[in-house]
Structure formats: structure tokens, C-alpha cells
Amino acid sequence: MSPNVTAITGESTSLDLLGTPLDLAEDTLLNVYAKLKHLVSDDSLAPCVASNARVALSAIGVALTDLAVEFEPLTDLSC
């Protein structure tokens, strides 16, 4: 995951891989990515749901890599 820093105000700010704070869209994509990773790790999902969730995770992962927000090979999650 992208690094976090605590600002002077005490709030946690997400950063991209270059150290730049994330904007709202990037932060939202990162949250979706984390939720999809959690979802695809659920072994109780129906096969069609698991397959489509992996496709969605792959697409979000590519977007986050292009934005330099996240870089993580998804091969361990069959993506």
C-alpha cells in the first residue's frame, strides 16, 4: 500500500509512490482497490463473482500503477 504520513493536524494523508498527496479520485480508487483485494481473497464467493471481481481488481490495479499510486503484482490473487 501507499505510504501514509501524519500531518501537523494529526490527520493521516495518503501519498502516491512519489510522495505526492493523493487527490480525492486517487484516494477513492485506492479504497476500491483495497476492498476488491479483500473480496477476491474470500474463498466462499461463487466462481462467477470471484472471476469478475478479479477482472475488476486487475483494471483498478492498472489504473493505480499508471497513476504511480500503487505497484503490486497481482499474480498471487490470480489476476
PDB file of N, CA and C in Angstrom:
ATOM      1  N   MET A   1       0.825  -1.182   0.000  1.00  0.00           N
ATOM      2  CA  MET A   1       0.000   0.000   0.000  1.00  0.00           C
ATOM      3  C   MET A   1       0.871   1.248   0.000  1.00  0.00           C
ATOM      4  N   SER A   2       0.261   2.325  -0.419  1.00  0.00           N
ATOM      5  CA  SER A   2       0.969   3.598  -0.436  1.00  0.00           C
ATOM      6  C   SER A   2       1.272   4.060   0.974  1.00  0.00           C
ATOM      7  N   PRO A   3       2.371   4.783   1.143  1.00  0.00           N
ATOM      8  CA  PRO A   3       2.743   5.239   2.485  1.00  0.00           C
ATOM      9  C   PRO A   3       1.790   6.299   3.008  1.00  0.00           C
ATOM     10  N   ASN A   4       1.682   6.401   4.314  1.00  0.00           N
ATOM     11  CA  ASN A   4       0.879   7.421   4.971  1.00  0.00           C
ATOM     12  C   ASN A   4       1.785   8.259   5.847  1.00  0.00           C
ATOM     13  N   VAL A   5       1.449   9.515   5.975  1.00  0.00           N
ATOM     14  CA  VAL A   5       2.155  10.397   6.899  1.00  0.00           C
ATOM     15  C   VAL A   5       1.124  11.097   7.758  1.00  0.00           C
ATOM     16  N   THR A   6       1.527  11.474   8.953  1.00  0.00           N
ATOM     17  CA  THR A   6       0.644  12.216   9.827  1.00  0.00           C
ATOM     18  C   THR A   6       0.982  13.691   9.701  1.00  0.00           C
ATOM     19  N   ALA A   7       0.014  14.460   9.281  1.00  0.00           N
ATOM     20  CA  ALA A   7       0.212  15.897   9.119  1.00  0.00           C
ATOM     21  C   ALA A   7       0.245  16.580  10.479  1.00  0.00           C
ATOM     22  N   ILE A   8       0.565  17.854  10.484  1.00  0.00           N
ATOM     23  CA  ILE A   8       0.612  18.621  11.730  1.00  0.00           C
ATOM     24  C   ILE A   8      -0.735  18.584  12.433  1.00  0.00           C
ATOM     25  N   THR A   9      -1.811  18.501  11.666  1.00  0.00           N
ATOM     26  CA  THR A   9      -3.153  18.468  12.241  1.00  0.00           C
ATOM     27  C   THR A   9      -3.473  17.125  12.880  1.00  0.00           C
ATOM     28  N   GLY A  10      -2.632  16.129  12.663  1.00  0.00           N
ATOM     29  CA  GLY A  10      -2.868  14.805  13.217  1.00  0.00           C
ATOM     30  C   GLY A  10      -3.658  13.899  12.286  1.00  0.00           C
ATOM     31  N   GLU A  11      -4.044  14.403  11.113  1.00  0.00           N
ATOM     32  CA  GLU A  11      -4.793  13.600  10.159  1.00  0.00           C
ATOM     33  C   GLU A  11      -3.831  12.776   9.318  1.00  0.00           C
ATOM     34  N   SER A  12      -4.278  11.605   8.901  1.00  0.00           N
ATOM     35  CA  SER A  12      -3.462  10.744   8.064  1.00  0.00           C
ATOM     36  C   SER A  12      -3.701  11.112   6.604  1.00  0.00           C
ATOM     37  N   THR A  13      -2.628  11.319   5.843  1.00  0.00           N
ATOM     38  CA  THR A  13      -2.726  11.680   4.442  1.00  0.00           C
ATOM     39  C   THR A  13      -2.055  10.581   3.627  1.00  0.00           C
ATOM     40  N   SER A  14      -2.775  10.051   2.638  1.00  0.00           N
ATOM     41  CA  SER A  14      -2.199   9.039   1.760  1.00  0.00           C
ATOM     42  C   SER A  14      -1.329   9.710   0.711  1.00  0.00           C
ATOM     43  N   LEU A  15      -0.223   9.059   0.405  1.00  0.00           N
ATOM     44  CA  LEU A  15       0.715   9.567  -0.588  1.00  0.00           C
ATOM     45  C   LEU A  15       0.854   8.581  -1.728  1.00  0.00           C
ATOM     46  N   ASP A  16       1.201   9.095  -2.910  1.00  0.00           N
ATOM     47  CA  ASP A  16       1.498   8.194  -4.010  1.00  0.00           C
ATOM     48  C   ASP A  16       2.939   7.698  -3.851  1.00  0.00           C
ATOM     49  N   LEU A  17       3.411   6.923  -4.797  1.00  0.00           N
ATOM     50  CA  LEU A  17       4.743   6.334  -4.702  1.00  0.00           C
ATOM     51  C   LEU A  17       5.857   7.365  -4.831  1.00  0.00           C
ATOM     52  N   LEU A  18       5.510   8.557  -5.286  1.00  0.00           N
ATOM     53  CA  LEU A  18       6.487   9.634  -5.422  1.00  0.00           C
ATOM     54  C   LEU A  18       6.432  10.605  -4.250  1.00  0.00           C
ATOM     55  N   GLY A  19       5.535  10.350  -3.293  1.00  0.00           N
ATOM     56  CA  GLY A  19       5.428  11.197  -2.118  1.00  0.00           C
ATOM     57  C   GLY A  19       4.441  12.344  -2.232  1.00  0.00           C
ATOM     58  N   THR A  20       3.662  12.370  -3.301  1.00  0.00           N
ATOM     59  CA  THR A  20       2.668  13.422  -3.501  1.00  0.00           C
ATOM     60  C   THR A  20       1.346  12.997  -2.868  1.00  0.00           C
ATOM     61  N   PRO A  21       0.679  13.913  -2.143  1.00  0.00           N
ATOM     62  CA  PRO A  21      -0.627  13.554  -1.566  1.00  0.00           C
ATOM     63  C   PRO A  21      -1.631  13.167  -2.654  1.00  0.00           C
ATOM     64  N   LEU A  22      -2.464  12.186  -2.339  1.00  0.00           N
ATOM     65  CA  LEU A  22      -3.482  11.736  -3.281  1.00  0.00           C
ATOM     66  C   LEU A  22      -4.633  12.732  -3.333  1.00  0.00           C
ATOM     67  N   ASP A  23      -5.201  12.905  -4.536  1.00  0.00           N
ATOM     68  CA  ASP A  23      -6.420  13.702  -4.628  1.00  0.00           C
ATOM     69  C   ASP A  23      -7.602  12.778  -4.315  1.00  0.00           C
ATOM     70  N   LEU A  24      -8.799  13.323  -4.316  1.00  0.00           N
ATOM     71  CA  LEU A  24      -9.975  12.567  -3.915  1.00  0.00           C
ATOM     72  C   LEU A  24     -10.213  11.348  -4.811  1.00  0.00           C
ATOM     73  N   ALA A  25     -10.051  11.510  -6.117  1.00  0.00           N
ATOM     74  CA  ALA A  25     -10.269  10.401  -7.046  1.00  0.00           C
ATOM     75  C   ALA A  25      -9.255   9.278  -6.817  1.00  0.00           C
ATOM     76  N   GLU A  26      -7.994   9.649  -6.642  1.00  0.00           N
ATOM     77  CA  GLU A  26      -6.950   8.645  -6.395  1.00  0.00           C
ATOM     78  C   GLU A  26      -7.184   7.920  -5.075  1.00  0.00           C
ATOM     79  N   ASP A  27      -7.591   8.666  -4.062  1.00  0.00           N
ATOM     80  CA  ASP A  27      -7.875   8.064  -2.760  1.00  0.00           C
ATOM     81  C   ASP A  27      -9.060   7.103  -2.860  1.00  0.00           C
ATOM     82  N   THR A  28     -10.069   7.479  -3.626  1.00  0.00           N
ATOM     83  CA  THR A  28     -11.228   6.618  -3.831  1.00  0.00           C
ATOM     84  C   THR A  28     -10.826   5.338  -4.559  1.00  0.00           C
ATOM     85  N   LEU A  29     -10.013   5.464  -5.610  1.00  0.00           N
ATOM     86  CA  LEU A  29      -9.527   4.282  -6.330  1.00  0.00           C
ATOM     87  C   LEU A  29      -8.730   3.362  -5.418  1.00  0.00           C
ATOM     88  N   LEU A  30      -7.911   3.937  -4.566  1.00  0.00           N
ATOM     89  CA  LEU A  30      -7.110   3.140  -3.636  1.00  0.00           C
ATOM     90  C   LEU A  30      -8.013   2.390  -2.654  1.00  0.00           C
ATOM     91  N   ASN A  31      -9.074   3.020  -2.197  1.00  0.00           N
ATOM     92  CA  ASN A  31     -10.024   2.354  -1.301  1.00  0.00           C
ATOM     93  C   ASN A  31     -10.768   1.227  -2.015  1.00  0.00           C
ATOM     94  N   VAL A  32     -11.176   1.461  -3.256  1.00  0.00           N
ATOM     95  CA  VAL A  32     -11.842   0.418  -4.049  1.00  0.00           C
ATOM     96  C   VAL A  32     -10.897  -0.761  -4.247  1.00  0.00           C
ATOM     97  N   TYR A  33      -9.641  -0.459  -4.551  1.00  0.00           N
ATOM     98  CA  TYR A  33      -8.616  -1.482  -4.747  1.00  0.00           C
ATOM     99  C   TYR A  33      -8.469  -2.355  -3.498  1.00  0.00           C
ATOM    100  N   ALA A  34      -8.392  -1.719  -2.334  1.00  0.00           N
ATOM    101  CA  ALA A  34      -8.246  -2.462  -1.077  1.00  0.00           C
ATOM    102  C   ALA A  34      -9.459  -3.346  -0.823  1.00  0.00           C
ATOM    103  N   LYS A  35     -10.650  -2.837  -1.104  1.00  0.00           N
ATOM    104  CA  LYS A  35     -11.869  -3.627  -0.884  1.00  0.00           C
ATOM    105  C   LYS A  35     -11.955  -4.789  -1.865  1.00  0.00           C
ATOM    106  N   LEU A  36     -11.555  -4.561  -3.118  1.00  0.00           N
ATOM    107  CA  LEU A  36     -11.558  -5.645  -4.089  1.00  0.00           C
ATOM    108  C   LEU A  36     -10.537  -6.724  -3.733  1.00  0.00           C
ATOM    109  N   LYS A  37      -9.365  -6.315  -3.237  1.00  0.00           N
ATOM    110  CA  LYS A  37      -8.374  -7.308  -2.802  1.00  0.00           C
ATOM    111  C   LYS A  37      -8.937  -8.175  -1.682  1.00  0.00           C
ATOM    112  N   HIS A  38      -9.629  -7.549  -0.771  1.00  0.00           N
ATOM    113  CA  HIS A  38     -10.257  -8.299   0.326  1.00  0.00           C
ATOM    114  C   HIS A  38     -11.334  -9.243  -0.227  1.00  0.00           C
ATOM    115  N   LEU A  39     -12.122  -8.753  -1.171  1.00  0.00           N
ATOM    116  CA  LEU A  39     -13.196  -9.564  -1.746  1.00  0.00           C
ATOM    117  C   LEU A  39     -12.661 -10.790  -2.478  1.00  0.00           C
ATOM    118  N   VAL A  40     -11.638 -10.621  -3.298  1.00  0.00           N
ATOM    119  CA  VAL A  40     -11.144 -11.763  -4.078  1.00  0.00           C
ATOM    120  C   VAL A  40     -10.439 -12.803  -3.209  1.00  0.00           C
ATOM    121  N   SER A  41     -10.082 -12.434  -2.004  1.00  0.00           N
ATOM    122  CA  SER A  41      -9.457 -13.410  -1.105  1.00  0.00           C
ATOM    123  C   SER A  41     -10.492 -14.264  -0.376  1.00  0.00           C
ATOM    124  N   ASP A  42     -11.773 -13.973  -0.576  1.00  0.00           N
ATOM    125  CA  ASP A  42     -12.858 -14.720   0.063  1.00  0.00           C
ATOM    126  C   ASP A  42     -13.122 -16.006  -0.727  1.00  0.00           C
ATOM    127  N   ASP A  43     -12.817 -17.138  -0.119  1.00  0.00           N
ATOM    128  CA  ASP A  43     -12.981 -18.430  -0.793  1.00  0.00           C
ATOM    129  C   ASP A  43     -14.434 -18.874  -0.923  1.00  0.00           C
ATOM    130  N   SER A  44     -15.352 -18.189  -0.262  1.00  0.00           N
ATOM    131  CA  SER A  44     -16.753 -18.601  -0.303  1.00  0.00           C
ATOM    132  C   SER A  44     -17.532 -17.966  -1.454  1.00  0.00           C
ATOM    133  N   LEU A  45     -16.878 -17.145  -2.272  1.00  0.00           N
ATOM    134  CA  LEU A  45     -17.566 -16.500  -3.386  1.00  0.00           C
ATOM    135  C   LEU A  45     -17.924 -17.511  -4.464  1.00  0.00           C
ATOM    136  N   ALA A  46     -19.044 -17.260  -5.122  1.00  0.00           N
ATOM    137  CA  ALA A  46     -19.404 -18.071  -6.289  1.00  0.00           C
ATOM    138  C   ALA A  46     -18.339 -17.846  -7.362  1.00  0.00           C
ATOM    139  N   PRO A  47     -18.039 -18.864  -8.156  1.00  0.00           N
ATOM    140  CA  PRO A  47     -16.973 -18.727  -9.164  1.00  0.00           C
ATOM    141  C   PRO A  47     -17.164 -17.543 -10.108  1.00  0.00           C
ATOM    142  N   CYS A  48     -18.400 -17.262 -10.513  1.00  0.00           N
ATOM    143  CA  CYS A  48     -18.619 -16.139 -11.433  1.00  0.00           C
ATOM    144  C   CYS A  48     -18.323 -14.809 -10.746  1.00  0.00           C
ATOM    145  N   VAL A  49     -18.638 -14.700  -9.472  1.00  0.00           N
ATOM    146  CA  VAL A  49     -18.365 -13.480  -8.720  1.00  0.00           C
ATOM    147  C   VAL A  49     -16.856 -13.317  -8.524  1.00  0.00           C
ATOM    148  N   ALA A  50     -16.187 -14.386  -8.145  1.00  0.00           N
ATOM    149  CA  ALA A  50     -14.744 -14.334  -7.931  1.00  0.00           C
ATOM    150  C   ALA A  50     -14.021 -13.931  -9.214  1.00  0.00           C
ATOM    151  N   SER A  51     -14.441 -14.503 -10.329  1.00  0.00           N
ATOM    152  CA  SER A  51     -13.810 -14.194 -11.613  1.00  0.00           C
ATOM    153  C   SER A  51     -13.993 -12.727 -11.983  1.00  0.00           C
ATOM    154  N   ASN A  52     -15.192 -12.225 -11.861  1.00  0.00           N
ATOM    155  CA  ASN A  52     -15.456 -10.830 -12.210  1.00  0.00           C
ATOM    156  C   ASN A  52     -14.783  -9.865 -11.241  1.00  0.00           C
ATOM    157  N   ALA A  53     -14.692 -10.225  -9.983  1.00  0.00           N
ATOM    158  CA  ALA A  53     -14.002  -9.380  -9.006  1.00  0.00           C
ATOM    159  C   ALA A  53     -12.511  -9.303  -9.330  1.00  0.00           C
ATOM    160  N   ARG A  54     -11.914 -10.422  -9.779  1.00  0.00           N
ATOM    161  CA  ARG A  54     -10.504 -10.406 -10.175  1.00  0.00           C
ATOM    162  C   ARG A  54     -10.279  -9.514 -11.394  1.00  0.00           C
ATOM    163  N   VAL A  55     -11.220  -9.531 -12.342  1.00  0.00           N
ATOM    164  CA  VAL A  55     -11.118  -8.660 -13.521  1.00  0.00           C
ATOM    165  C   VAL A  55     -11.175  -7.196 -13.090  1.00  0.00           C
ATOM    166  N   ALA A  56     -12.107  -6.879 -12.191  1.00  0.00           N
ATOM    167  CA  ALA A  56     -12.221  -5.501 -11.695  1.00  0.00           C
ATOM    168  C   ALA A  56     -10.959  -5.092 -10.949  1.00  0.00           C
ATOM    169  N   LEU A  57     -10.432  -5.995 -10.130  1.00  0.00           N
ATOM    170  CA  LEU A  57      -9.204  -5.708  -9.391  1.00  0.00           C
ATOM    171  C   LEU A  57      -8.044  -5.440 -10.344  1.00  0.00           C
ATOM    172  N   SER A  58      -7.957  -6.218 -11.399  1.00  0.00           N
ATOM    173  CA  SER A  58      -6.891  -6.017 -12.383  1.00  0.00           C
ATOM    174  C   SER A  58      -6.986  -4.641 -13.027  1.00  0.00           C
ATOM    175  N   ALA A  59      -8.188  -4.241 -13.399  1.00  0.00           N
ATOM    176  CA  ALA A  59      -8.371  -2.942 -14.042  1.00  0.00           C
ATOM    177  C   ALA A  59      -8.003  -1.800 -13.094  1.00  0.00           C
ATOM    178  N   ILE A  60      -8.436  -1.870 -11.862  1.00  0.00           N
ATOM    179  CA  ILE A  60      -8.117  -0.831 -10.884  1.00  0.00           C
ATOM    180  C   ILE A  60      -6.611  -0.836 -10.597  1.00  0.00           C
ATOM    181  N   GLY A  61      -6.024  -2.027 -10.539  1.00  0.00           N
ATOM    182  CA  GLY A  61      -4.586  -2.131 -10.304  1.00  0.00           C
ATOM    183  C   GLY A  61      -3.778  -1.461 -11.403  1.00  0.00           C
ATOM    184  N   VAL A  62      -4.195  -1.619 -12.649  1.00  0.00           N
ATOM    185  CA  VAL A  62      -3.509  -0.972 -13.770  1.00  0.00           C
ATOM    186  C   VAL A  62      -3.641   0.549 -13.657  1.00  0.00           C
ATOM    187  N   ALA A  63      -4.839   1.027 -13.327  1.00  0.00           N
ATOM    188  CA  ALA A  63      -5.046   2.469 -13.184  1.00  0.00           C
ATOM    189  C   ALA A  63      -4.162   3.037 -12.080  1.00  0.00           C
ATOM    190  N   LEU A  64      -4.078   2.347 -10.945  1.00  0.00           N
ATOM    191  CA  LEU A  64      -3.260   2.823  -9.837  1.00  0.00           C
ATOM    192  C   LEU A  64      -1.771   2.775 -10.164  1.00  0.00           C
ATOM    193  N   THR A  65      -1.358   1.784 -10.930  1.00  0.00           N
ATOM    194  CA  THR A  65       0.037   1.711 -11.359  1.00  0.00           C
ATOM    195  C   THR A  65       0.355   2.868 -12.312  1.00  0.00           C
ATOM    196  N   ASP A  66      -0.554   3.141 -13.249  1.00  0.00           N
ATOM    197  CA  ASP A  66      -0.350   4.252 -14.186  1.00  0.00           C
ATOM    198  C   ASP A  66      -0.257   5.588 -13.464  1.00  0.00           C
ATOM    199  N   LEU A  67      -1.012   5.743 -12.377  1.00  0.00           N
ATOM    200  CA  LEU A  67      -1.007   6.982 -11.600  1.00  0.00           C
ATOM    201  C   LEU A  67       0.134   7.037 -10.583  1.00  0.00           C
ATOM    202  N   ALA A  68       0.938   5.991 -10.496  1.00  0.00           N
ATOM    203  CA  ALA A  68       2.018   5.869  -9.513  1.00  0.00           C
ATOM    204  C   ALA A  68       1.489   5.947  -8.083  1.00  0.00           C
ATOM    205  N   VAL A  69       0.291   5.388  -7.887  1.00  0.00           N
ATOM    206  CA  VAL A  69      -0.296   5.348  -6.547  1.00  0.00           C
ATOM    207  C   VAL A  69       0.034   4.028  -5.873  1.00  0.00           C
ATOM    208  N   GLU A  70       0.048   2.953  -6.629  1.00  0.00           N
ATOM    209  CA  GLU A  70       0.258   1.619  -6.082  1.00  0.00           C
ATOM    210  C   GLU A  70       0.970   0.779  -7.124  1.00  0.00           C
ATOM    211  N   PHE A  71       1.881  -0.053  -6.676  1.00  0.00           N
ATOM    212  CA  PHE A  71       2.502  -1.032  -7.568  1.00  0.00           C
ATOM    213  C   PHE A  71       2.595  -2.334  -6.808  1.00  0.00           C
ATOM    214  N   GLU A  72       1.871  -3.314  -7.302  1.00  0.00           N
ATOM    215  CA  GLU A  72       1.846  -4.614  -6.645  1.00  0.00           C
ATOM    216  C   GLU A  72       1.469  -5.674  -7.677  1.00  0.00           C
ATOM    217  N   PRO A  73       2.327  -6.646  -7.922  1.00  0.00           N
ATOM    218  CA  PRO A  73       1.945  -7.730  -8.812  1.00  0.00           C
ATOM    219  C   PRO A  73       0.742  -8.482  -8.226  1.00  0.00           C
ATOM    220  N   LEU A  74      -0.253  -8.718  -9.047  1.00  0.00           N
ATOM    221  CA  LEU A  74      -1.478  -9.361  -8.574  1.00  0.00           C
ATOM    222  C   LEU A  74      -1.527 -10.841  -8.925  1.00  0.00           C
ATOM    223  N   THR A  75      -0.403 -11.408  -9.315  1.00  0.00           N
ATOM    224  CA  THR A  75      -0.398 -12.808  -9.708  1.00  0.00           C
ATOM    225  C   THR A  75      -0.749 -13.746  -8.555  1.00  0.00           C
ATOM    226  N   ASP A  76      -0.445 -13.350  -7.322  1.00  0.00           N
ATOM    227  CA  ASP A  76      -0.808 -14.182  -6.174  1.00  0.00           C
ATOM    228  C   ASP A  76      -2.310 -14.262  -5.976  1.00  0.00           C
ATOM    229  N   LEU A  77      -3.045 -13.295  -6.555  1.00  0.00           N
ATOM    230  CA  LEU A  77      -4.503 -13.291  -6.443  1.00  0.00           C
ATOM    231  C   LEU A  77      -5.151 -13.770  -7.737  1.00  0.00           C
ATOM    232  N   SER A  78      -4.376 -14.402  -8.610  1.00  0.00           N
ATOM    233  CA  SER A  78      -4.841 -14.945  -9.886  1.00  0.00           C
ATOM    234  C   SER A  78      -5.369 -13.884 -10.832  1.00  0.00           C
ATOM    235  N   CYS A  79      -4.797 -12.708 -10.778  1.00  0.00           N
ATOM    236  CA  CYS A  79      -5.236 -11.619 -11.674  1.00  0.00           C
ATOM    237  C   CYS A  79      -4.220 -11.428 -12.786  1.00  0.00           C
TER     238      CYS A  79
END
